[in-house]
CSV table of C-alpha atoms and ligand atoms in Angstrom, one decimal:
chain,number,residue,atom,x,y,z
A,454,UNK,CA,36.1,-35.0,42.6
A,455,UNK,CA,39.2,-35.0,44.7
A,456,UNK,CA,41.9,-32.5,43.6
A,457,UNK,CA,45.2,-34.2,42.5
A,458,UNK,CA,48.6,-32.8,41.8
A,459,UNK,CA,48.9,-31.3,38.3
A,460,UNK,CA,50.0,-33.6,35.5
A,461,UNK,CA,53.7,-34.0,35.3
A,462,UNK,CA,54.3,-33.0,39.0
A,463,UNK,CA,54.7,-35.2,42.0
A,464,UNK,CA,54.9,-35.0,45.8
A,465,UNK,CA,58.2,-36.0,47.4
A,466,UNK,CA,57.7,-38.1,50.4
A,467,UNK,CA,59.7,-40.2,53.0
A,468,UNK,CA,62.6,-42.1,51.5
A,469,UNK,CA,62.4,-40.1,48.3
A,470,UNK,CA,62.8,-36.9,50.2
A,471,UNK,CA,65.8,-38.3,52.1
A,472,UNK,CA,67.4,-39.5,48.8
A,473,UNK,CA,67.1,-36.0,47.4
A,474,UNK,CA,68.7,-34.5,50.4
A,475,UNK,CA,71.6,-36.9,50.2
A,476,UNK,CA,72.0,-36.2,46.5
A,477,UNK,CA,72.1,-32.4,47.2
A,478,UNK,CA,74.6,-33.0,50.0
A,479,UNK,CA,76.9,-35.0,47.7
A,480,UNK,CA,76.7,-32.4,45.0
A,481,UNK,CA,77.4,-29.6,47.5
A,482,UNK,CA,80.4,-31.4,48.9
A,483,UNK,CA,82.0,-32.0,45.5
A,484,UNK,CA,81.2,-28.5,44.1
A,485,UNK,CA,82.2,-26.5,47.2
A,486,UNK,CA,85.5,-28.4,47.4
A,487,UNK,CA,86.2,-27.1,43.9
A,488,UNK,CA,85.4,-23.5,44.9
A,489,UNK,CA,81.8,-23.2,43.7
A,490,UNK,CA,79.5,-21.2,45.9
A,491,UNK,CA,75.7,-21.4,46.1
A,492,UNK,CA,73.4,-19.2,44.2
A,493,UNK,CA,69.6,-19.2,44.2
A,494,UNK,CA,67.7,-17.2,41.7
A,495,UNK,CA,63.9,-16.6,41.6
A,496,UNK,CA,61.6,-19.3,40.3
A,497,UNK,CA,60.2,-16.9,37.8
A,498,UNK,CA,61.8,-14.2,35.6
A,499,UNK,CA,60.9,-11.8,32.8
A,500,UNK,CA,59.9,-13.8,29.8
A,501,UNK,CA,62.3,-11.7,27.8
A,502,UNK,CA,65.3,-13.2,29.6
A,503,UNK,CA,64.5,-16.6,28.2
A,504,UNK,CA,63.5,-15.4,24.8
A,505,UNK,CA,66.8,-13.6,24.5
A,506,UNK,CA,68.9,-16.0,26.5
A,507,UNK,CA,67.7,-19.4,25.5
A,508,UNK,CA,66.7,-18.4,21.9
A,509,UNK,CA,63.4,-17.7,20.2
A,510,UNK,CA,63.8,-20.7,17.9
A,511,UNK,CA,64.3,-23.3,20.5
A,512,UNK,CA,61.6,-25.9,21.6
A,513,UNK,CA,61.9,-24.6,25.1
A,514,UNK,CA,60.9,-21.0,24.2
A,515,UNK,CA,58.5,-21.9,21.4
A,516,UNK,CA,56.5,-24.7,23.2
A,517,UNK,CA,57.5,-25.4,26.7
A,518,UNK,CA,57.4,-22.2,28.8
A,519,UNK,CA,54.8,-21.5,31.5
A,520,UNK,CA,54.2,-17.8,30.7
A,521,UNK,CA,51.6,-15.5,32.2
A,522,UNK,CA,50.8,-11.9,32.8
A,523,UNK,CA,51.7,-10.8,36.4
A,524,UNK,CA,48.6,-8.6,36.5
A,525,UNK,CA,50.5,-5.4,35.8
A,526,UNK,CA,51.1,-6.0,32.1
A,527,UNK,CA,54.5,-7.7,32.5
A,528,UNK,CA,55.1,-11.1,30.9
A,529,UNK,CA,56.5,-13.6,33.4
A,530,UNK,CA,57.8,-17.1,32.9
A,531,UNK,CA,58.5,-19.9,35.3
A,532,UNK,CA,62.2,-20.7,34.8
A,533,UNK,CA,62.7,-23.5,32.3
A,534,UNK,CA,66.5,-23.5,32.9
A,535,UNK,CA,69.1,-22.0,35.1
A,536,UNK,CA,71.9,-20.5,33.0
A,537,UNK,CA,70.1,-17.4,31.7
A,538,UNK,CA,68.9,-16.5,35.3
A,539,UNK,CA,72.4,-16.9,36.7
A,540,UNK,CA,73.9,-14.7,33.9
A,541,UNK,CA,71.2,-12.1,34.6
A,542,UNK,CA,72.2,-12.2,38.3
A,543,UNK,CA,75.9,-12.0,37.4
A,544,UNK,CA,75.2,-8.7,35.5
A,545,UNK,CA,72.7,-7.4,38.0
A,546,UNK,CA,75.2,-7.7,40.9
A,547,UNK,CA,78.2,-6.5,39.0
A,548,UNK,CA,80.0,-9.8,39.5
A,549,UNK,CA,82.4,-8.9,36.7
A,550,UNK,CA,84.2,-6.8,39.4
A,551,UNK,CA,84.9,-10.0,41.4
A,552,UNK,CA,88.0,-12.1,40.7
A,553,UNK,CA,87.1,-14.1,37.5
A,554,UNK,CA,85.8,-16.7,36.9
A,555,UNK,CA,82.9,-16.4,39.2
A,556,UNK,CA,82.0,-20.0,40.1
A,557,UNK,CA,78.4,-20.7,41.2
A,558,UNK,CA,76.2,-23.7,41.7
A,559,UNK,CA,72.5,-24.2,42.3
A,560,UNK,CA,69.8,-26.8,43.2
A,561,UNK,CA,66.2,-26.0,42.5
A,562,UNK,CA,63.0,-26.6,40.7
A,563,UNK,CA,62.5,-25.9,36.9
A,564,UNK,CA,59.4,-25.9,34.8
A,565,UNK,CA,58.7,-27.0,31.3
A,566,UNK,CA,55.3,-27.7,29.8
A,567,UNK,CA,56.4,-31.0,28.1
A,568,UNK,CA,54.3,-34.1,27.6
A,569,UNK,CA,55.0,-36.1,30.8
A,570,UNK,CA,56.5,-39.5,30.5
A,571,UNK,CA,59.0,-41.7,32.5
A,572,UNK,CA,61.8,-39.3,33.4
A,573,UNK,CA,60.1,-36.2,31.9
A,574,UNK,CA,58.1,-34.0,34.2
A,575,UNK,CA,56.6,-30.5,34.1
A,576,UNK,CA,58.3,-29.6,37.4
A,577,UNK,CA,61.7,-31.2,37.8
A,578,UNK,CA,64.8,-30.4,39.8
A,579,UNK,CA,68.3,-29.7,38.6
A,580,UNK,CA,71.6,-29.3,40.2
A,581,UNK,CA,73.8,-27.2,38.1
A,582,UNK,CA,76.9,-24.9,37.9
A,583,UNK,CA,78.1,-21.9,36.0
A,584,UNK,CA,81.7,-20.6,35.7
A,585,UNK,CA,81.5,-17.1,34.3
A,586,UNK,CA,84.4,-14.9,33.2
A,587,UNK,CA,87.1,-17.2,31.8
A,588,UNK,CA,87.6,-18.8,28.4
A,589,UNK,CA,90.3,-21.2,29.7
A,590,UNK,CA,89.6,-24.7,28.3
A,591,UNK,CA,90.5,-26.0,31.8
A,592,UNK,CA,87.2,-24.4,33.0
A,593,UNK,CA,85.3,-26.7,30.5
A,594,UNK,CA,87.3,-29.8,31.4
A,595,UNK,CA,87.1,-29.2,35.1
A,596,UNK,CA,83.3,-28.6,35.1
A,597,UNK,CA,82.7,-31.8,33.0
A,598,UNK,CA,84.9,-33.7,35.5
A,599,UNK,CA,82.9,-32.3,38.5
A,600,UNK,CA,79.6,-33.7,37.0
A,601,UNK,CA,81.3,-37.0,36.3
A,602,UNK,CA,82.4,-37.1,39.9
A,603,UNK,CA,78.9,-36.4,41.2
A,604,UNK,CA,77.4,-39.1,39.0
A,605,UNK,CA,80.1,-41.6,40.2
A,606,UNK,CA,79.5,-40.7,43.8
A,607,UNK,CA,75.8,-41.4,43.6
A,608,UNK,CA,76.3,-44.5,41.5
A,609,UNK,CA,75.0,-43.4,38.1
A,610,UNK,CA,76.7,-45.2,35.2
A,611,UNK,CA,76.7,-42.7,32.4
A,612,UNK,CA,78.2,-42.3,29.0
A,613,UNK,CA,79.8,-39.0,28.2
A,614,UNK,CA,79.7,-37.4,24.7
A,615,UNK,CA,81.4,-34.2,23.8
A,616,UNK,CA,81.7,-31.9,20.8
A,617,UNK,CA,82.5,-28.3,19.9
A,618,UNK,CA,80.1,-25.9,18.3
A,619,UNK,CA,82.7,-23.4,17.4
A,620,UNK,CA,82.2,-19.6,17.5
A,621,UNK,CA,79.0,-17.8,16.3
A,622,UNK,CA,80.7,-16.9,12.9
A,623,UNK,CA,81.8,-20.4,12.1
A,624,UNK,CA,78.4,-21.6,13.2
A,625,UNK,CA,76.6,-19.0,11.0
A,626,UNK,CA,78.6,-20.0,8.0
A,627,UNK,CA,78.1,-23.7,8.7
A,628,UNK,CA,74.4,-23.1,9.2
A,629,UNK,CA,74.2,-21.8,5.6
A,630,UNK,CA,76.1,-24.7,4.3
A,631,UNK,CA,73.9,-27.1,6.2
A,632,UNK,CA,70.7,-25.3,5.0
A,633,UNK,CA,71.9,-25.6,1.4
A,634,UNK,CA,72.6,-29.3,1.9
A,635,UNK,CA,69.2,-29.9,3.5
A,636,UNK,CA,67.4,-28.0,0.7
A,637,UNK,CA,69.1,-30.1,-1.9
A,638,UNK,CA,67.7,-33.2,-0.1
A,639,UNK,CA,64.4,-31.6,0.9
A,640,UNK,CA,62.1,-34.4,-0.6
A,641,UNK,CA,63.9,-37.0,1.6
A,642,UNK,CA,63.3,-35.2,4.9
A,643,UNK,CA,60.5,-35.4,7.4
A,644,UNK,CA,57.9,-32.7,7.3
A,645,UNK,CA,59.1,-31.4,10.7
A,646,UNK,CA,62.7,-31.1,9.7
A,647,UNK,CA,61.8,-29.5,6.4
A,648,UNK,CA,59.7,-26.9,8.3
A,649,UNK,CA,62.7,-26.1,10.5
A,650,UNK,CA,65.4,-25.7,7.8
A,651,UNK,CA,65.3,-21.9,8.1
A,652,UNK,CA,64.8,-21.7,11.8
A,653,UNK,CA,67.0,-24.4,13.3
A,654,UNK,CA,68.6,-26.7,10.8
A,655,UNK,CA,71.0,-28.3,13.4
A,656,UNK,CA,68.0,-30.0,14.9
A,657,UNK,CA,67.9,-32.3,11.8
A,658,UNK,CA,70.6,-34.3,13.5
A,659,UNK,CA,68.2,-35.2,16.3
A,660,UNK,CA,65.5,-36.6,14.0
A,661,UNK,CA,64.3,-40.2,14.3
A,662,UNK,CA,62.7,-40.2,10.8
A,663,UNK,CA,64.6,-42.9,8.7
A,664,UNK,CA,64.9,-40.8,5.5
A,665,UNK,CA,66.2,-37.8,7.4
A,666,UNK,CA,68.7,-40.0,9.3
A,667,UNK,CA,70.0,-41.2,6.0
A,668,UNK,CA,70.4,-37.7,4.7
A,669,UNK,CA,72.1,-36.6,7.9
A,670,UNK,CA,74.6,-39.5,7.8
A,671,UNK,CA,76.3,-37.7,4.9
A,672,UNK,CA,75.7,-34.2,6.0
A,673,UNK,CA,78.6,-31.7,6.5
A,674,UNK,CA,79.8,-31.5,10.1
A,675,UNK,CA,80.5,-28.4,12.1
A,676,UNK,CA,83.4,-30.1,13.9
A,677,UNK,CA,85.2,-30.2,10.5
A,678,UNK,CA,84.6,-26.5,10.0
A,679,UNK,CA,86.1,-25.1,13.3
A,680,UNK,CA,88.6,-22.3,13.1
A,681,UNK,CA,92.1,-22.7,14.4
A,682,UNK,CA,91.4,-21.2,17.9
A,683,UNK,CA,88.3,-23.3,18.4
A,684,UNK,CA,90.0,-26.4,17.3
A,685,UNK,CA,92.9,-25.7,19.7
A,686,UNK,CA,90.4,-25.0,22.5
A,687,UNK,CA,88.7,-28.3,21.8
A,688,UNK,CA,92.0,-30.2,21.6
A,689,UNK,CA,93.0,-28.8,25.0
A,690,UNK,CA,89.7,-29.8,26.6
A,691,UNK,CA,90.1,-33.3,25.3
A,692,UNK,CA,93.8,-33.5,26.4
A,693,UNK,CA,92.8,-32.4,30.0
A,694,UNK,CA,90.0,-35.0,30.1
A,695,UNK,CA,92.4,-37.7,28.9
A,696,UNK,CA,94.9,-36.6,31.6
A,697,UNK,CA,92.1,-36.9,34.2
A,698,UNK,CA,91.3,-40.4,33.0
A,699,UNK,CA,87.7,-39.5,32.0
A,700,UNK,CA,86.4,-41.6,29.1
A,701,UNK,CA,84.3,-39.8,26.5
A,702,UNK,CA,83.1,-40.1,22.9
A,703,UNK,CA,83.3,-37.4,20.4
A,704,UNK,CA,79.9,-36.9,18.9
A,705,UNK,CA,80.0,-34.3,16.0
A,706,UNK,CA,76.2,-34.4,15.8
A,707,UNK,CA,75.7,-33.5,19.5
A,708,UNK,CA,73.2,-30.6,19.5
A,709,UNK,CA,71.8,-29.2,22.7
A,710,UNK,CA,68.3,-27.9,23.0
A,711,UNK,CA,69.3,-24.4,23.9
A,712,UNK,CA,70.7,-21.8,21.4
A,713,UNK,CA,73.3,-20.1,23.5
A,714,UNK,CA,76.1,-22.7,23.3
A,715,UNK,CA,79.5,-22.0,21.7
A,716,UNK,CA,82.6,-24.2,21.6
A,717,UNK,CA,82.4,-27.1,24.1
A,718,UNK,CA,79.1,-29.0,24.5
A,719,UNK,CA,78.7,-32.3,26.3
A,720,UNK,CA,76.0,-34.6,27.6
A,721,UNK,CA,75.9,-37.6,30.0
A,722,UNK,CA,73.4,-40.3,29.1
A,723,UNK,CA,72.4,-43.4,31.0
A,724,UNK,CA,71.1,-46.7,29.5
A,725,UNK,CA,69.1,-47.2,32.7
A,726,UNK,CA,66.7,-44.5,31.7
A,727,UNK,CA,64.9,-45.5,28.5
A,728,UNK,CA,63.8,-42.8,26.0
A,729,UNK,CA,64.7,-39.8,28.3
A,730,UNK,CA,68.3,-40.9,28.6
A,731,UNK,CA,69.9,-37.5,29.3
A,732,UNK,CA,71.1,-37.3,32.8
A,733,UNK,CA,72.9,-34.0,32.5
A,734,UNK,CA,74.7,-31.8,30.1
A,735,UNK,CA,75.8,-28.3,29.2
A,736,UNK,CA,78.5,-26.4,27.5
A,737,UNK,CA,80.2,-23.1,26.9
A,738,UNK,CA,78.1,-19.9,26.2
A,739,UNK,CA,80.6,-17.2,25.3
A,740,UNK,CA,78.0,-14.9,23.7
A,741,UNK,CA,75.2,-15.2,26.3
A,742,UNK,CA,76.2,-12.4,28.7
A,743,UNK,CA,76.5,-10.0,25.8
A,744,UNK,CA,73.1,-11.1,24.4
A,745,UNK,CA,71.7,-10.1,27.8
A,746,UNK,CA,73.2,-6.6,27.5
A,747,UNK,CA,76.5,-7.1,29.3
A,748,UNK,CA,80.1,-6.8,28.1
A,749,UNK,CA,81.6,-9.7,26.1
A,750,UNK,CA,82.1,-12.4,28.9
A,751,UNK,CA,82.8,-16.1,28.4
A,752,UNK,CA,80.9,-18.7,30.5
A,753,UNK,CA,80.6,-22.4,30.9
A,754,UNK,CA,78.0,-24.5,32.8
A,755,UNK,CA,75.8,-27.6,33.0
A,756,UNK,CA,72.7,-28.9,34.7
A,757,UNK,CA,71.8,-32.4,35.7
A,758,UNK,CA,68.3,-33.7,36.4
A,759,UNK,CA,67.7,-34.8,40.0
A,760,UNK,CA,64.8,-37.2,39.2
A,761,UNK,CA,66.8,-38.7,36.3
A,762,UNK,CA,69.9,-39.2,38.5
A,763,UNK,CA,67.8,-40.9,41.2
A,764,UNK,CA,66.0,-43.1,38.5
A,765,UNK,CA,69.4,-44.1,37.1
A,766,UNK,CA,70.8,-45.0,40.5
A,767,UNK,CA,68.0,-45.8,42.9
A,768,UNK,CA,69.3,-45.1,46.4
A,769,UNK,CA,69.1,-47.8,49.1
A,770,UNK,CA,66.4,-47.2,51.7
A,771,UNK,CA,67.9,-45.2,54.5
A,772,UNK,CA,67.4,-46.0,58.2
A,773,UNK,CA,65.1,-43.6,60.1
A,774,UNK,CA,66.9,-41.1,62.2
A,775,UNK,CA,67.5,-42.3,65.8
A,776,UNK,CA,64.8,-41.3,68.4
A,777,UNK,CA,66.1,-40.9,71.9
A,778,UNK,CA,62.8,-40.5,73.7
A,779,UNK,CA,59.0,-41.1,73.2
A,780,UNK,CA,56.8,-39.3,75.7
A,781,UNK,CA,53.2,-40.1,76.7
A,782,UNK,CA,50.9,-39.4,79.6
A,783,UNK,CA,48.7,-42.0,81.4
A,784,UNK,CA,46.1,-39.5,82.6
A,785,UNK,CA,44.8,-36.2,81.2
A,786,UNK,CA,46.2,-34.2,84.1
A,787,UNK,CA,49.7,-35.2,83.1
A,788,UNK,CA,49.4,-33.9,79.5
A,789,UNK,CA,51.1,-30.6,80.4
A,790,UNK,CA,54.2,-32.0,82.1
A,791,UNK,CA,54.5,-34.6,79.3
A,792,UNK,CA,54.4,-31.9,76.7
A,793,UNK,CA,57.1,-30.0,78.7
A,794,UNK,CA,59.3,-33.1,79.1
A,795,UNK,CA,59.4,-33.7,75.3
A,796,UNK,CA,60.2,-30.0,74.6
A,797,UNK,CA,62.9,-29.9,77.4
A,798,UNK,CA,64.5,-33.1,75.9
A,799,UNK,CA,64.7,-31.5,72.5
A,800,UNK,CA,66.1,-28.3,73.9
A,801,UNK,CA,68.7,-30.4,75.6
A,802,UNK,CA,69.7,-31.8,72.2
A,803,UNK,CA,67.9,-35.1,72.3
A,804,UNK,CA,65.5,-36.3,69.6
A,805,UNK,CA,62.0,-36.6,71.3
A,806,UNK,CA,58.5,-37.3,70.1
A,807,UNK,CA,55.3,-36.7,71.9
A,808,UNK,CA,52.3,-39.1,71.8
A,809,UNK,CA,49.7,-37.2,69.8
A,810,UNK,CA,47.4,-40.0,68.8
A,811,UNK,CA,45.5,-40.5,72.1
A,812,UNK,CA,46.9,-44.1,72.3
A,813,UNK,CA,46.4,-46.5,75.2
A,814,UNK,CA,49.6,-47.6,77.1
A,815,UNK,CA,49.9,-50.7,74.9
A,816,UNK,CA,49.5,-48.6,71.8
A,817,UNK,CA,52.1,-46.1,73.0
A,818,UNK,CA,54.7,-48.9,73.2
A,819,UNK,CA,53.8,-50.2,69.8
A,820,UNK,CA,54.1,-46.8,68.2
A,821,UNK,CA,57.3,-46.0,70.1
A,822,UNK,CA,58.8,-49.2,68.8
A,823,UNK,CA,57.7,-48.4,65.2
A,824,UNK,CA,59.4,-45.0,65.6
A,825,UNK,CA,62.6,-46.7,66.7
A,826,UNK,CA,62.6,-45.0,70.2
A,827,UNK,CA,65.3,-45.9,72.6
A,828,UNK,CA,63.4,-44.8,75.7
A,829,UNK,CA,59.7,-44.4,76.5
A,830,UNK,CA,58.5,-42.1,79.3
A,831,UNK,CA,54.9,-42.4,80.5
A,832,UNK,CA,53.9,-39.7,83.0
A,833,UNK,CA,51.3,-40.8,85.6
A,834,UNK,CA,50.2,-40.7,89.2
A,835,UNK,CA,53.0,-42.9,90.4
A,836,UNK,CA,55.7,-40.8,88.7
A,837,UNK,CA,57.3,-41.3,85.4
A,838,UNK,CA,57.6,-44.8,84.0
A,839,UNK,CA,60.8,-45.0,81.9
A,840,UNK,CA,61.4,-48.0,79.7
A,841,UNK,CA,64.6,-48.9,77.9
A,842,UNK,CA,63.2,-50.3,74.7
A,843,UNK,CA,66.5,-52.1,73.9
A,844,UNK,CA,66.8,-54.1,77.2
A,845,UNK,CA,63.1,-54.1,78.1
A,846,UNK,CA,64.0,-52.8,81.6
A,847,UNK,CA,61.5,-50.5,83.1
A,848,UNK,CA,61.5,-48.3,86.3
A,849,UNK,CA,59.5,-45.6,87.9
A,850,UNK,CA,61.8,-42.6,88.1
A,851,UNK,CA,61.6,-39.0,89.4
A,852,UNK,CA,60.5,-36.9,86.4
A,853,UNK,CA,63.5,-34.5,87.0
A,854,UNK,CA,65.9,-37.4,86.3
A,855,UNK,CA,64.5,-38.5,82.9
A,856,UNK,CA,67.1,-36.5,81.0
A,857,UNK,CA,69.9,-37.9,83.2
A,858,UNK,CA,68.7,-41.5,82.5
A,859,UNK,CA,68.3,-41.2,78.8
A,860,UNK,CA,71.9,-39.9,78.6
A,861,UNK,CA,73.5,-42.3,81.2
A,862,UNK,CA,71.2,-45.3,81.2
A,863,UNK,CA,68.5,-46.6,83.5
B,1108,AMP,P1,68.7,-29.3,29.6
B,1108,AMP,O1,68.7,-28.0,30.1
B,1108,AMP,O2,67.5,-29.6,28.7
B,1108,AMP,O3,70.0,-29.8,29.0
B,1108,AMP,O4,68.4,-30.3,30.9
B,1108,AMP,C1,69.4,-30.7,31.7
B,1108,AMP,C2,69.0,-31.9,32.4
B,1108,AMP,O5,67.8,-31.6,33.2
B,1108,AMP,C3,68.7,-33.1,31.5
B,1108,AMP,O6,69.8,-33.8,31.2
B,1108,AMP,C4,67.7,-33.8,32.4
B,1108,AMP,O7,68.4,-34.7,33.3
B,1108,AMP,C5,67.0,-32.8,33.2
B,1108,AMP,N1,65.7,-32.4,32.5
B,1108,AMP,C6,65.4,-31.6,31.5
B,1108,AMP,N2,64.1,-31.5,31.2
B,1108,AMP,C7,63.5,-32.4,32.1
B,1108,AMP,C8,62.1,-32.7,32.4
B,1108,AMP,N3,61.1,-32.2,31.7
B,1108,AMP,N4,61.9,-33.6,33.4
B,1108,AMP,C9,62.9,-34.1,34.1
B,1108,AMP,N5,64.2,-33.8,33.9
B,1108,AMP,C10,64.5,-32.9,33.0
């Protein structure tokens, strides 16, 4: 049996590879103009980082991590998300000594052992940012705006929902209130939601089960329980987004899959995507750095799925890069000078490809045409035959003058 790529992974070829490069370039331009600099963290980390950072009770940590022993008794996990690793790096490199906030962006592969479906993979790519060290609501609004700008630039039409989760204390109190409410309605809930009342009652808002949905329609909302500071923070975020002309909906039931969020949370969804409609999202995580053993440090970030963005806004096919010269030899003894000519042409800054398929002269022209070559050089006993593929003009030239001709014409 032939070996295939593992389930939920795929190869990136041709136009798809170009589209990804373009997307990365668009994101880089927008984020670097706003003062974000690039960070790359390893593809795997200590399992404990995600257990502590993402939260033991989350689906990601409970079911979706690729975890293995590194052979030396250390538990390692392929990164399922980027925020905890960036916070780990912030602490490890003493970035609290830099002017705050530290603004970082990234683009890389992430791994979750989920059931694959359209838009959901086991290895997927994310572009993301983290702004660590400021609790200014302008950080929240600006980062949301930057993702909106990226989505607009690549042509993704997305709906923005925002909410606030408050601070851990408010959340803990609210959690008890919600648990009491859920227990009072236990018999109407789905088995799964009932089983999670103790561990993660907020997830009940995510349920599709009709009985659960009915119960949740009348459930108390965290947004109505925020303390004065959190309410003011949220009001400022909304005011800044209004001022920037960015449309959003307030969704008091917005829960994100990861435990570390505080205050602002948001998500962009696209109707073009079907069931897996989340294009990107994130929020504030003012307790995460402390959870990882650092000093109390506020932070805000998001991540957006590269595959999902490209599914939501399929890019137009791009033209192949221009090819200045296609080089072949007519006889075996001209193999070496042909090889050298292609290499010299590239060193001189031209794009040049060498005939590597052993084609006949007719085949060479056909292949050069397919590759979009402007000039074809065939080295033989009479000298170098140079053809301008645009005009069809062909001449035998001195091999030393090929470079001159492909710059200045035949
Ligand atoms: P999350 O960290 O779950 O909020 O994910 C952020 C973004 O990454 C989502 O909005 C998706 O666009 C993308 N994403 C998350 N999980 C997957 C997956 N399994 N396959 C493809 N994209 C994903």
